[in-house]
Coordinates of C-alpha atoms in Angstrom, one line a residue:
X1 CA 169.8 182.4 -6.7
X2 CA 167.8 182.4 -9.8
X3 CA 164.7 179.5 -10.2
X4 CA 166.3 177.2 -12.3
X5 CA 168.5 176.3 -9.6
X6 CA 166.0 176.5 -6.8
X7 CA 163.8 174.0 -9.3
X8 CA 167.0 171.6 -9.5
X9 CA 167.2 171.8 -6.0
X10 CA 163.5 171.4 -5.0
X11 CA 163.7 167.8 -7.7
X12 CA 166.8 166.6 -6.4
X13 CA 165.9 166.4 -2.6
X14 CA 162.3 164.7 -4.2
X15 CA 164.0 162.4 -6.0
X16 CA 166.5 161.4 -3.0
X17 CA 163.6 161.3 -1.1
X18 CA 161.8 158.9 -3.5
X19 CA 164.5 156.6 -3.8
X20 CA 165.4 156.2 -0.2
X21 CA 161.9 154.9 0.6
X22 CA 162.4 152.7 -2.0
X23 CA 165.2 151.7 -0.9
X24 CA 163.6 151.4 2.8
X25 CA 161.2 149.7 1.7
X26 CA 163.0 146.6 -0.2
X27 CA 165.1 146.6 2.9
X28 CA 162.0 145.7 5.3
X29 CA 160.5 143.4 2.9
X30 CA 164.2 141.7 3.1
X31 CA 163.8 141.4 6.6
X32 CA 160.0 140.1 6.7
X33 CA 161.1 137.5 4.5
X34 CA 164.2 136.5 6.5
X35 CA 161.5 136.3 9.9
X36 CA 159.2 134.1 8.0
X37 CA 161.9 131.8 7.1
X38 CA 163.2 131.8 10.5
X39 CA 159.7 131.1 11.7
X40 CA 159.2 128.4 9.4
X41 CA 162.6 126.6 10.4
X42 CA 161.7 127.4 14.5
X43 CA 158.1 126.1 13.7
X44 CA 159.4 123.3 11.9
X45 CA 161.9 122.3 15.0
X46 CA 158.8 122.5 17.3
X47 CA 157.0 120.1 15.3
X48 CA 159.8 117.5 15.1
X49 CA 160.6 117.5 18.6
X50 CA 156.3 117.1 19.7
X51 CA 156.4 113.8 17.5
X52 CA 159.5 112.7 18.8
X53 CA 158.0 113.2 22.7
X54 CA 154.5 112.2 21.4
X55 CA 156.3 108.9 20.4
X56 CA 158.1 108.4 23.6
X57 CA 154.6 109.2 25.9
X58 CA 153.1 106.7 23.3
X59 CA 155.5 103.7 24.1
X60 CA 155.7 104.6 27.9
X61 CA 151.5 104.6 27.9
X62 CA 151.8 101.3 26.3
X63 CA 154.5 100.0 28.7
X64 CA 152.2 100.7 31.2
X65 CA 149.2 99.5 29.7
X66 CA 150.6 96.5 28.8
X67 CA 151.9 96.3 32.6
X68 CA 148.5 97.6 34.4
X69 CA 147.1 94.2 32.4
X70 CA 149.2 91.4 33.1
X71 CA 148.7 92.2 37.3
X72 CA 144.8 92.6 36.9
X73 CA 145.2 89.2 35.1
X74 CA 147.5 88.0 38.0
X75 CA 144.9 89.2 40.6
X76 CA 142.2 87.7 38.7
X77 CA 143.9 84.4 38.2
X78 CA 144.4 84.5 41.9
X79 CA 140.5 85.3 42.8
X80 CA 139.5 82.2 40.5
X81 CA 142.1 79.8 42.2
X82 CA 140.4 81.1 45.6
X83 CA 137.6 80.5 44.7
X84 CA 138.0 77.6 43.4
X85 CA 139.7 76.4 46.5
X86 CA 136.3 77.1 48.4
X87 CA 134.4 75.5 46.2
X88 CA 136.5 72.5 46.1
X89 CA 136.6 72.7 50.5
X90 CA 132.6 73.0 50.4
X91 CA 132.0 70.3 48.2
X92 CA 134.4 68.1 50.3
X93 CA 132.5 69.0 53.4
X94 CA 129.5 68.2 51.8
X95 CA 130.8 64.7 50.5
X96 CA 132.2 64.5 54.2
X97 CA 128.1 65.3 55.5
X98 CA 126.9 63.0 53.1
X99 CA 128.6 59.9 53.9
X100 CA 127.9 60.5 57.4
X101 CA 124.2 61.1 57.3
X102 CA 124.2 58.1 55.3
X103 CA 126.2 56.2 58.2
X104 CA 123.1 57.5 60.5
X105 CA 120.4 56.3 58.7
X106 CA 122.3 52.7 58.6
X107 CA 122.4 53.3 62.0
X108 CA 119.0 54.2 63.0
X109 CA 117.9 51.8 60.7
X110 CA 119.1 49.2 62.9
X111 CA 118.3 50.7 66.0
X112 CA 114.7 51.1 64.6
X113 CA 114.5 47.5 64.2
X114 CA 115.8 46.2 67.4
X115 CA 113.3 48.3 69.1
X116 CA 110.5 46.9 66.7
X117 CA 112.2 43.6 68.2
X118 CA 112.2 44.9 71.9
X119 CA 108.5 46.2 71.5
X120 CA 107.2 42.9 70.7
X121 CA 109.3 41.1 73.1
X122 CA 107.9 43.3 76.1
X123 CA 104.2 43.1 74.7
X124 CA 104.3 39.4 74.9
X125 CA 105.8 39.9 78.5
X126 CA 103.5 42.4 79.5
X127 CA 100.5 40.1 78.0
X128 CA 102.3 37.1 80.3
X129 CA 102.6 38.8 83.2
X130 CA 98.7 39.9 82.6
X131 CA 97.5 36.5 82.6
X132 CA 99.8 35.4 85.8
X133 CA 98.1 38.6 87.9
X134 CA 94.9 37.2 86.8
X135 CA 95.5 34.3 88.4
X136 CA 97.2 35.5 91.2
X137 CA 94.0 37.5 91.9
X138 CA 91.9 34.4 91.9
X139 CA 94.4 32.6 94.0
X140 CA 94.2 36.0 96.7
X141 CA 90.6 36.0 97.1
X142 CA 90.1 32.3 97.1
X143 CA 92.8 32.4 100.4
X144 CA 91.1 34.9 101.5
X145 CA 87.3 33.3 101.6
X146 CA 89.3 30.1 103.3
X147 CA 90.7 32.7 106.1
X148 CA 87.3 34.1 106.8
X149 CA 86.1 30.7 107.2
X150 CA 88.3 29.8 108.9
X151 CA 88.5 32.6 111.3
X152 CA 84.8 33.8 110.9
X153 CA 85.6 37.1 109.9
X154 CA 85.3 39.3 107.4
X155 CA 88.4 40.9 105.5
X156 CA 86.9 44.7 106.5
X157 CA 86.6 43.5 110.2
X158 CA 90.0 42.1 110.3
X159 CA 91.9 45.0 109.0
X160 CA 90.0 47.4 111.7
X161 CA 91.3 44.8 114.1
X162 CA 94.8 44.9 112.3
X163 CA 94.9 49.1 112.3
X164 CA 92.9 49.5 115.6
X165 CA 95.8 47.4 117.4
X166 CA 98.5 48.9 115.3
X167 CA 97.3 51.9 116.5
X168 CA 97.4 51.6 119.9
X169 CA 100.8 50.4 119.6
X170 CA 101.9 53.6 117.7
X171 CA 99.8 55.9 120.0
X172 CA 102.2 54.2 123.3
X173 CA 105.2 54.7 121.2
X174 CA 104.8 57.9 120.3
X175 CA 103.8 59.0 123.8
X176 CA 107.2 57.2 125.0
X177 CA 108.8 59.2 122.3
X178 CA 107.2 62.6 123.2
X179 CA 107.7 62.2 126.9
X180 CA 111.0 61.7 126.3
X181 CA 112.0 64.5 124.0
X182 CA 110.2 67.0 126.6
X183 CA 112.4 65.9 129.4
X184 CA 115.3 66.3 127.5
X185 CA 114.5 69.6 126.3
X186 CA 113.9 70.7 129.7
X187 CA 117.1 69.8 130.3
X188 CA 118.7 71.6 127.3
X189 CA 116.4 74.8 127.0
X190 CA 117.8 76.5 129.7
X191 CA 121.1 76.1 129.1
X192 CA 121.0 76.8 125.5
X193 CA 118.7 79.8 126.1
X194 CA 121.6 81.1 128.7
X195 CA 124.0 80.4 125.9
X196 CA 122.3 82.2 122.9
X197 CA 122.0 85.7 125.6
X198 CA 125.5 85.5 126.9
X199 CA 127.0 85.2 123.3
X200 CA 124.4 87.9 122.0
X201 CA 125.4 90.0 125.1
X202 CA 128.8 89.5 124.7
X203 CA 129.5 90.2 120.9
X204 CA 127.7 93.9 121.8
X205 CA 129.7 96.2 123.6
X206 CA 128.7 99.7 124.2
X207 CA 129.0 102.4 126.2
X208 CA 126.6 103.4 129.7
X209 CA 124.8 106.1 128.6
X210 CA 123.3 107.9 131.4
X211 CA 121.6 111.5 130.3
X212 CA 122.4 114.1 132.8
X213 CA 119.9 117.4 133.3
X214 CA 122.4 119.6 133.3
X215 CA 125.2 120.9 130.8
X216 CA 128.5 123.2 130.8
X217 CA 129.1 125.9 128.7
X218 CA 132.5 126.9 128.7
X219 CA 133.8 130.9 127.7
X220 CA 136.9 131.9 127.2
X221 CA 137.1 134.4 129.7
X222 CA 134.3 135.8 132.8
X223 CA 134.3 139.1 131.2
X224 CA 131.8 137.0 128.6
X225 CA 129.0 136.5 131.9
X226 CA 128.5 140.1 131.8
X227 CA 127.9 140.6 128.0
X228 CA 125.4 137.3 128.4
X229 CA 123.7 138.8 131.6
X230 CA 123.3 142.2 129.8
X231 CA 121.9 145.2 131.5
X232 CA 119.9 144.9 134.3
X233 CA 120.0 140.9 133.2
X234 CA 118.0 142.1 130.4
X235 CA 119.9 139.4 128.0
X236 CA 119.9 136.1 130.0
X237 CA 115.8 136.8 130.9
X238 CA 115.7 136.6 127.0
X239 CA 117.7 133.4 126.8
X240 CA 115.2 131.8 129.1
X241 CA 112.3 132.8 127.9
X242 CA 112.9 132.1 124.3
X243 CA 115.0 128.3 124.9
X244 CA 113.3 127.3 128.8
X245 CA 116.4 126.7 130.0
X246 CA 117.8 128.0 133.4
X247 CA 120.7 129.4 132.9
X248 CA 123.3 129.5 136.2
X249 CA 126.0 132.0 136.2
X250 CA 127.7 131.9 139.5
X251 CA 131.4 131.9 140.6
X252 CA 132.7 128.6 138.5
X253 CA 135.7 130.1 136.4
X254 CA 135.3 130.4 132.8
X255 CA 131.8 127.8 132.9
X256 CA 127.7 128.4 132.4
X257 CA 126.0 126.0 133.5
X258 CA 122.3 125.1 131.4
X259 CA 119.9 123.4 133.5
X260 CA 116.6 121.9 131.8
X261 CA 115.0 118.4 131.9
X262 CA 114.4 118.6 128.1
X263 CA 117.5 117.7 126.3
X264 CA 116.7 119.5 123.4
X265 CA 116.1 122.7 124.9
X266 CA 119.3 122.4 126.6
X267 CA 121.3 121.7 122.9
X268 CA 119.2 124.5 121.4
X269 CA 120.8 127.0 124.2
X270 CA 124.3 125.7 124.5
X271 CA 124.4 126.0 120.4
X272 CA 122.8 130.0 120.7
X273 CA 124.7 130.8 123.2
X274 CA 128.0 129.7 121.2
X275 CA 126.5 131.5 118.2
X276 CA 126.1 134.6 120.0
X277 CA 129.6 134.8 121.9
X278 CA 131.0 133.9 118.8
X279 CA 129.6 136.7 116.8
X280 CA 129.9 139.2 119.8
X281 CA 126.2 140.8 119.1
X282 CA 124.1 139.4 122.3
X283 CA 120.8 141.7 122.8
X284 CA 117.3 140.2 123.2
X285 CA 116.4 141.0 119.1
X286 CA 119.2 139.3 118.1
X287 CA 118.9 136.2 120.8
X288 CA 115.3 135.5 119.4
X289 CA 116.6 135.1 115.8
X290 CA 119.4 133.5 116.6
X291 CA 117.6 130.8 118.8
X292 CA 114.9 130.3 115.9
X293 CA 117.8 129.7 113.7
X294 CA 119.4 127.4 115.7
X295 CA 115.6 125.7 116.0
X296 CA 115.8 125.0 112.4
X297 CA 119.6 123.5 113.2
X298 CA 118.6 120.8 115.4
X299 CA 115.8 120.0 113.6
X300 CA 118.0 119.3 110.1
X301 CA 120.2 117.7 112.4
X302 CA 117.8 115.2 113.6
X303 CA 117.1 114.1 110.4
X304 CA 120.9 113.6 110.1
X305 CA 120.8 111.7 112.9
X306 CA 118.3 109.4 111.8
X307 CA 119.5 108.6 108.5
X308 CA 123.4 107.9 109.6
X309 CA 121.8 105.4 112.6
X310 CA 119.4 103.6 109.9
X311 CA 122.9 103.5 107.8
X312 CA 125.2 102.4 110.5
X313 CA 123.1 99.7 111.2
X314 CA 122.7 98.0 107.3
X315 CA 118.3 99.3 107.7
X316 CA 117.2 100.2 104.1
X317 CA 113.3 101.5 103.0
X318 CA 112.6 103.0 106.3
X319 CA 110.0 105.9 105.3
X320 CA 111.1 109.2 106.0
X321 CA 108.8 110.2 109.2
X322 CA 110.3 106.7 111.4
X323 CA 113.9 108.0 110.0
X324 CA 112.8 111.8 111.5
X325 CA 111.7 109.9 114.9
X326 CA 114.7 107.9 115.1
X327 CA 116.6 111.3 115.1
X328 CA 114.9 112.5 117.8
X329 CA 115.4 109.8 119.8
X330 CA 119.1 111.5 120.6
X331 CA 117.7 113.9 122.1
X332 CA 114.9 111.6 124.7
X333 CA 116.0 109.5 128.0
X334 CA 114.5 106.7 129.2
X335 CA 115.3 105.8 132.5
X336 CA 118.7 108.0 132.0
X337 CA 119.6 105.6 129.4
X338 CA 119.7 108.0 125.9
X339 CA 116.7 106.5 124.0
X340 CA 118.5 106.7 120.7
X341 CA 121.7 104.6 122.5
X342 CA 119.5 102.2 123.8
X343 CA 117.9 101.8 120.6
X344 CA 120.9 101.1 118.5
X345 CA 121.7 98.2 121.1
X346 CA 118.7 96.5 121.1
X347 CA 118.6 96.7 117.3
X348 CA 122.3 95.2 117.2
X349 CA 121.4 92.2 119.9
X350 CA 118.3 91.4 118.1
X351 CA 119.9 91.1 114.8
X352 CA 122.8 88.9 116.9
X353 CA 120.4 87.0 118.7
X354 CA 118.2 86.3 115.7
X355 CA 121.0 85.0 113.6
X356 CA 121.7 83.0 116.8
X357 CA 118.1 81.4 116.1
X358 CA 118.5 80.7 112.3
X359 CA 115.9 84.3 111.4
X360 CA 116.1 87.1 110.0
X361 CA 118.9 89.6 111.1
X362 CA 117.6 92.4 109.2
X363 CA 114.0 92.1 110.2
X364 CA 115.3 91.9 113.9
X365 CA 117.7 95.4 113.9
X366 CA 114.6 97.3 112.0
X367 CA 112.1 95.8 114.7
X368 CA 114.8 96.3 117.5
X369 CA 115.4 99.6 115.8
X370 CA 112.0 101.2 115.8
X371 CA 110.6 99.4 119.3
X372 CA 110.7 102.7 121.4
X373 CA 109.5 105.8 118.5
X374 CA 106.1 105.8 120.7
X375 CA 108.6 107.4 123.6
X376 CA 109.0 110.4 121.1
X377 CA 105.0 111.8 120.9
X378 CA 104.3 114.1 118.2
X379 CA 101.5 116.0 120.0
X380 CA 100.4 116.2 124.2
X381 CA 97.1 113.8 123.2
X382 CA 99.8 110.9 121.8
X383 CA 101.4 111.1 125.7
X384 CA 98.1 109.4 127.0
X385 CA 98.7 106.1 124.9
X386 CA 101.3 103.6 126.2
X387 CA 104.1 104.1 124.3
X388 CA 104.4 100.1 122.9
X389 CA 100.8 100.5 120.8
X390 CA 101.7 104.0 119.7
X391 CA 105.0 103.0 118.3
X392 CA 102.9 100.0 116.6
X393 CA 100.4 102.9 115.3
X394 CA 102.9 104.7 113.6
X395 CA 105.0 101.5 111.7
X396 CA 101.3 100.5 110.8
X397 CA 100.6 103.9 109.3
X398 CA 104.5 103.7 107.5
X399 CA 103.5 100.5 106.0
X400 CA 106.0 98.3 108.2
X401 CA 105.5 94.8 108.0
X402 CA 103.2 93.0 110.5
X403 CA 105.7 90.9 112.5
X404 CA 107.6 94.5 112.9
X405 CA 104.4 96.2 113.9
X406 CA 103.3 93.0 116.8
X407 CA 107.2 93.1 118.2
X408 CA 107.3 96.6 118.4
X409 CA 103.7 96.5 120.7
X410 CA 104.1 93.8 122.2
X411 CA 107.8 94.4 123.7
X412 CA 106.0 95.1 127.1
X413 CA 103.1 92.7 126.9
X414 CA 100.3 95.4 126.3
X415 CA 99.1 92.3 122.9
X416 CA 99.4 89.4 122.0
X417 CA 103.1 88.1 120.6
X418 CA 102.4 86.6 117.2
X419 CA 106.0 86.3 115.6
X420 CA 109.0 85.3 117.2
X421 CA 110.7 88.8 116.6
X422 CA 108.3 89.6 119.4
X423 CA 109.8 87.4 122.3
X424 CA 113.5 88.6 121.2
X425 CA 112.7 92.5 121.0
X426 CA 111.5 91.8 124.5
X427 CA 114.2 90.0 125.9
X428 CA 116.9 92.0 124.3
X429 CA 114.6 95.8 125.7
X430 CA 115.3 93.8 129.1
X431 CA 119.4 92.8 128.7
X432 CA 119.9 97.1 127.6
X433 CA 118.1 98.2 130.1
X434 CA 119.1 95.8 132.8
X435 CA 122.8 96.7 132.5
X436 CA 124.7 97.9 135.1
X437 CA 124.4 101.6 135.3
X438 CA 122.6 101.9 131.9
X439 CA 119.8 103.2 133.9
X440 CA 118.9 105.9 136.8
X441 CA 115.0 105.2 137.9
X442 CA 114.6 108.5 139.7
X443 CA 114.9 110.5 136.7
X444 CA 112.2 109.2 134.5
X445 CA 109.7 110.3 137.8
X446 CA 111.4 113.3 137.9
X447 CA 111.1 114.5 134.4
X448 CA 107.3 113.1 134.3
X449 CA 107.0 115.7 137.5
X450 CA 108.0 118.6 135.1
X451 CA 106.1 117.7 132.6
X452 CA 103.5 118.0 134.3
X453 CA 104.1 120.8 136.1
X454 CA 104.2 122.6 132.4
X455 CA 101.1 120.8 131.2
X456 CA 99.3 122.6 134.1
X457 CA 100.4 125.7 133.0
X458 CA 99.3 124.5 129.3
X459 CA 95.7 123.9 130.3
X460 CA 95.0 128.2 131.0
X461 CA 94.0 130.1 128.0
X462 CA 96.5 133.5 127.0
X463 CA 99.1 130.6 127.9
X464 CA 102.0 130.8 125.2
X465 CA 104.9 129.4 126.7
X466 CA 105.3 127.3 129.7
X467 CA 108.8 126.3 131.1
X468 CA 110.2 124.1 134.8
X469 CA 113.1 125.4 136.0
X470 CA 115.4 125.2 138.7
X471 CA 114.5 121.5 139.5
X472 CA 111.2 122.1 139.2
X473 CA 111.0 124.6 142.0
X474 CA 109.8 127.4 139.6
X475 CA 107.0 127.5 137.2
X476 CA 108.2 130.6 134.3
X477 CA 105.1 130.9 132.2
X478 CA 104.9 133.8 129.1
X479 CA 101.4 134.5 128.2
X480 CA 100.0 136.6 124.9
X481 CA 99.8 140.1 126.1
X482 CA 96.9 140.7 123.5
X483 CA 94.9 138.4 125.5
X484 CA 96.0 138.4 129.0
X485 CA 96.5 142.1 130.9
X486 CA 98.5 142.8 133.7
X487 CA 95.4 142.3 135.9
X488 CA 94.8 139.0 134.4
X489 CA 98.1 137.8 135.1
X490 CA 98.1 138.4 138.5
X491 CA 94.7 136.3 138.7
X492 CA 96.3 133.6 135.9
X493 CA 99.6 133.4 138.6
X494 CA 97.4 132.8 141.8
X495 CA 95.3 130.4 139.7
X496 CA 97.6 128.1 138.2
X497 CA 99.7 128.4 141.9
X498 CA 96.6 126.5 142.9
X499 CA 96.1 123.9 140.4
X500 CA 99.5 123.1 141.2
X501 CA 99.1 122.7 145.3
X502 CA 95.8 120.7 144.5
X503 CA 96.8 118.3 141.8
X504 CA 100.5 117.4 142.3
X505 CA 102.6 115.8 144.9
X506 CA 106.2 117.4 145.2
X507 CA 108.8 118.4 147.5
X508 CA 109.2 122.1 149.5
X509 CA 107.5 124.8 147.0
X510 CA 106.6 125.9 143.3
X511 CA 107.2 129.5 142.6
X512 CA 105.0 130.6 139.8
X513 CA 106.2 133.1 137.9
X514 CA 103.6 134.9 135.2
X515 CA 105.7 137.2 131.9
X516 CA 103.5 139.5 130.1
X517 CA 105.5 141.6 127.7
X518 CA 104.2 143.8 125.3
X519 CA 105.9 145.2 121.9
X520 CA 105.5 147.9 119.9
X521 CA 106.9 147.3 116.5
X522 CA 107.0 149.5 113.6
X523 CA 108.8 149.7 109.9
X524 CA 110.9 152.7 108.2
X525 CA 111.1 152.7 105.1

């Protein structure tokens, strides 16, 4: 191929080249233009169909408009009617006040002058009736001149005459009078009295409650005795010596018997010994905590005690100490009689009786209540006063009130009775303790007889615990082993065996038994 036609070639694809991007080119600029049209016409569209909705929206937002304002005129038409309503109501009501406070005055007016009428009618009465007492006074004391002429005596001396006579007359009268109510009362008294007790005595009903020495304690089986006796009776020598109580194990099946004067000792043991069958572990280490335990028992239940009686019987304020003595009162005798029993009557017949009499119940149970807490001493020096005036110490020092305090010492006549609580805590003491079989008398001499016994014991120094047992035919005394040696003992044994035969009066003999035990103690750790 020679260049010519290689030139040709070369300018031929140029030229094609050239005019199809021409061509190209008007092609694209066809189709712009045809997409701006179409724009146009679209945009066009858009715009007719936003005024046509603005429109619409336009005439809706007047609708409402238009609506919104004829209800907020309603509403407001409706306030304004309201309130003119009220307005109109008020100023009828105040019309309505008007007229009748102008009715009033009319009326007051009138009234005003018929008492300016009435006023001056009764100050020319009163001014009448002045002058006619003026007169009347003349008149008296001219009659009476002419009497005392007449009778030669003054007015003074007559009227002594006149009262000393009228006098005389009353004086016979009223002796007449007095003379006659006393007979009649004589008549009455008794047999009212006798009717007050008998209803008193028979709205109280309660049981005889005579306080034995000695108490049962029951085991399952006898194979129990020898656990409690322990070796060598190591075990029940521990029992006594830490509660005082005598305990009797003999041939009765299945049954202990506790013997002690002291009440509470006895309760302290039988609740131990439960404790320690129960739990199986009975040696003389474990009887001592156990009993201290039980110690703390009884006294948490006296308390108990004390505030369920002051409850039962409707007492309320009673200070804590008298509530603590009341309690203990379970656990005293009197006679036989349980002190805390007999207490609860007398407090119920005194408030009976004291209703009876037109007084005060309530006064009457507290007083009746709290008339024997001087038969539960504190301390041995507190044994030496009668028990009436110590009980009447104590509700002094507990800020009871006086007629209280003089009932409760003067139940047996030891002062002066200066409230009529006194004469009915007396009388109702007398009707507990006088029924049948409410008391035994030998006891009361027979636990004084131990007591004493122990207080013997009591007055020897290196003396810790003292305890009567078996009727008061043995005299068990623990002493301190730090101050009283074996030799001691022997001497403290034959001495107190002697203050004993000197100073007290009792049946067959006293054994006098001296314990010295000594401990060694010591901690591992």
């Amino acid at each position: 191929m020679d260049n010519n036609s290689i030139i040709l070639t070369v300018g031929g694809v140029l030229l094609g080249l050239i005019i199809g991007f021409i061509i190209a080119k008007m092609l694209e600029k066809n189709k712009a233009s045809k997409l701006i049209r179409d724009a146009k016409r679209s945009a066009s569209n858009i715009l007719k169909e936003a005024n046509t909705e603005g429109e619409s929206i336009k005439k809706d937002k007047i609708l409402q408009a238009k609506e919104k304002f004829i209800e907020l005129k309603s509403e407001h038409e409706k306030v304004i009617l309201s309130r003119d309503k009220k307005i109109a109501e008020a100023e009828k009501r105040i019309r309505d006040k008007e007229s009748q406070i102008s009715s009033e005055l009319s009326k007051n007016k009138k009234l005003n002058a018929t008492l300016e009428a009435k006023q001056k009618d009764y100050s020319y009465r009163l001014d009448v009736l002045d002058k006619k007492q003026e007169a009347l006074d003349k008149l008296h004391k001219s009659q009476v001149q002419q009497l005392e002429v007449i009778s030669s005596l003054s007015a003074e001396e007559a009227k002594e005459q006149l009262v000393e006579s009228l006098k005389g007359e009353a004086k016979n009268d009223a002796m007449s009078y007095i003379q006659g109510a006393l007979e009649e009362a004589k008549l009455t008294a008794e047999q009212d009295a006798k009717k007050i007790i008998i209803n008193t005595i028979q709205r109280i009903g309660t049981e005889e409650a005579v306080d034995n020495c000695v108490s049962v304690f029951n085991i399952e089986s006898d194979d129990v005795k020898g656990r409690i006796i322990g070796r060598e009776g190591r075990n029940i020598r521990a029992i006594e010596a830490a509660t005082g109580v005598e305990i009797i194990v003999d041939d009765t099946p299945e049954a202990i018997i506790l013997s002690c004067f002291d009440s509470v000792r006895r309760e302290i043991a039988r609740l131990s010994l439960h404790k320690l069958v129960t739990d199986g572990r009975i040696h003389p280490a474990r009887i001592e905590e156990v009993v201290k335990k039980t110690q703390k028992q009884i006294e948490q239940e006296i308390i108990e005690v004390g505030k369920r009686t002051v409850i039962d019987l409707g007492i309320h304020n009673l200070h804590p100490e008298l509530i603590k003595m009341v309690g203990r009162m379970k656990y005293r005798s009197s006679y036989g009689q349980n002190l805390l029993q007999h207490s609860r009557e007398v407090a119920k017949l005194c408030g009976v009786m004291a209703a009876e009499l037109g007084l005060n119940p309530k006064l009457a149970k507290r007083a009746g209540l709290l008339h024997d807490i001087g038969k539960v001493p504190d301390a041995e020096a507190d044994m030496e006063t009668p028990h009436a005036i110590l009980g009447m110490q104590w509700a002094e020092k507990y800020n009871e009130k006086d007629d209280v305090c003089n009932a409760i010492g003067a139940h047996h006549d030891e002062i002066e009775m200066k409230s009529l609580l006194a004469p009915i805590v007396q009388v109702c003491d007398a009707i507990s303790g006088a029924r049948p079989g409410a008391r035994r008398q030998v006891l009361d001499s027979y636990i004084q007889r131990l007591k004493d016994l122990e207080d013997i014991a009591f007055g020897f120094q290196g003396v810790k615990k003292a305890y009567a047992i078996q009727a008061g035919r043995e005299l068990r005394v623990i002493v301190e082993s730090e101050k009283v040696d074996d030799q001691k003992a022997a001497e403290l044994s034959f001495s107190i065996s002697q203050k004993v035969q000197t100073d007290m009066t009792y049946p067959g003999q006293v054994k006098v038994t001296v314990i010295r035990e000594t401990r060694a103690v010591n901690i591992a750790k």
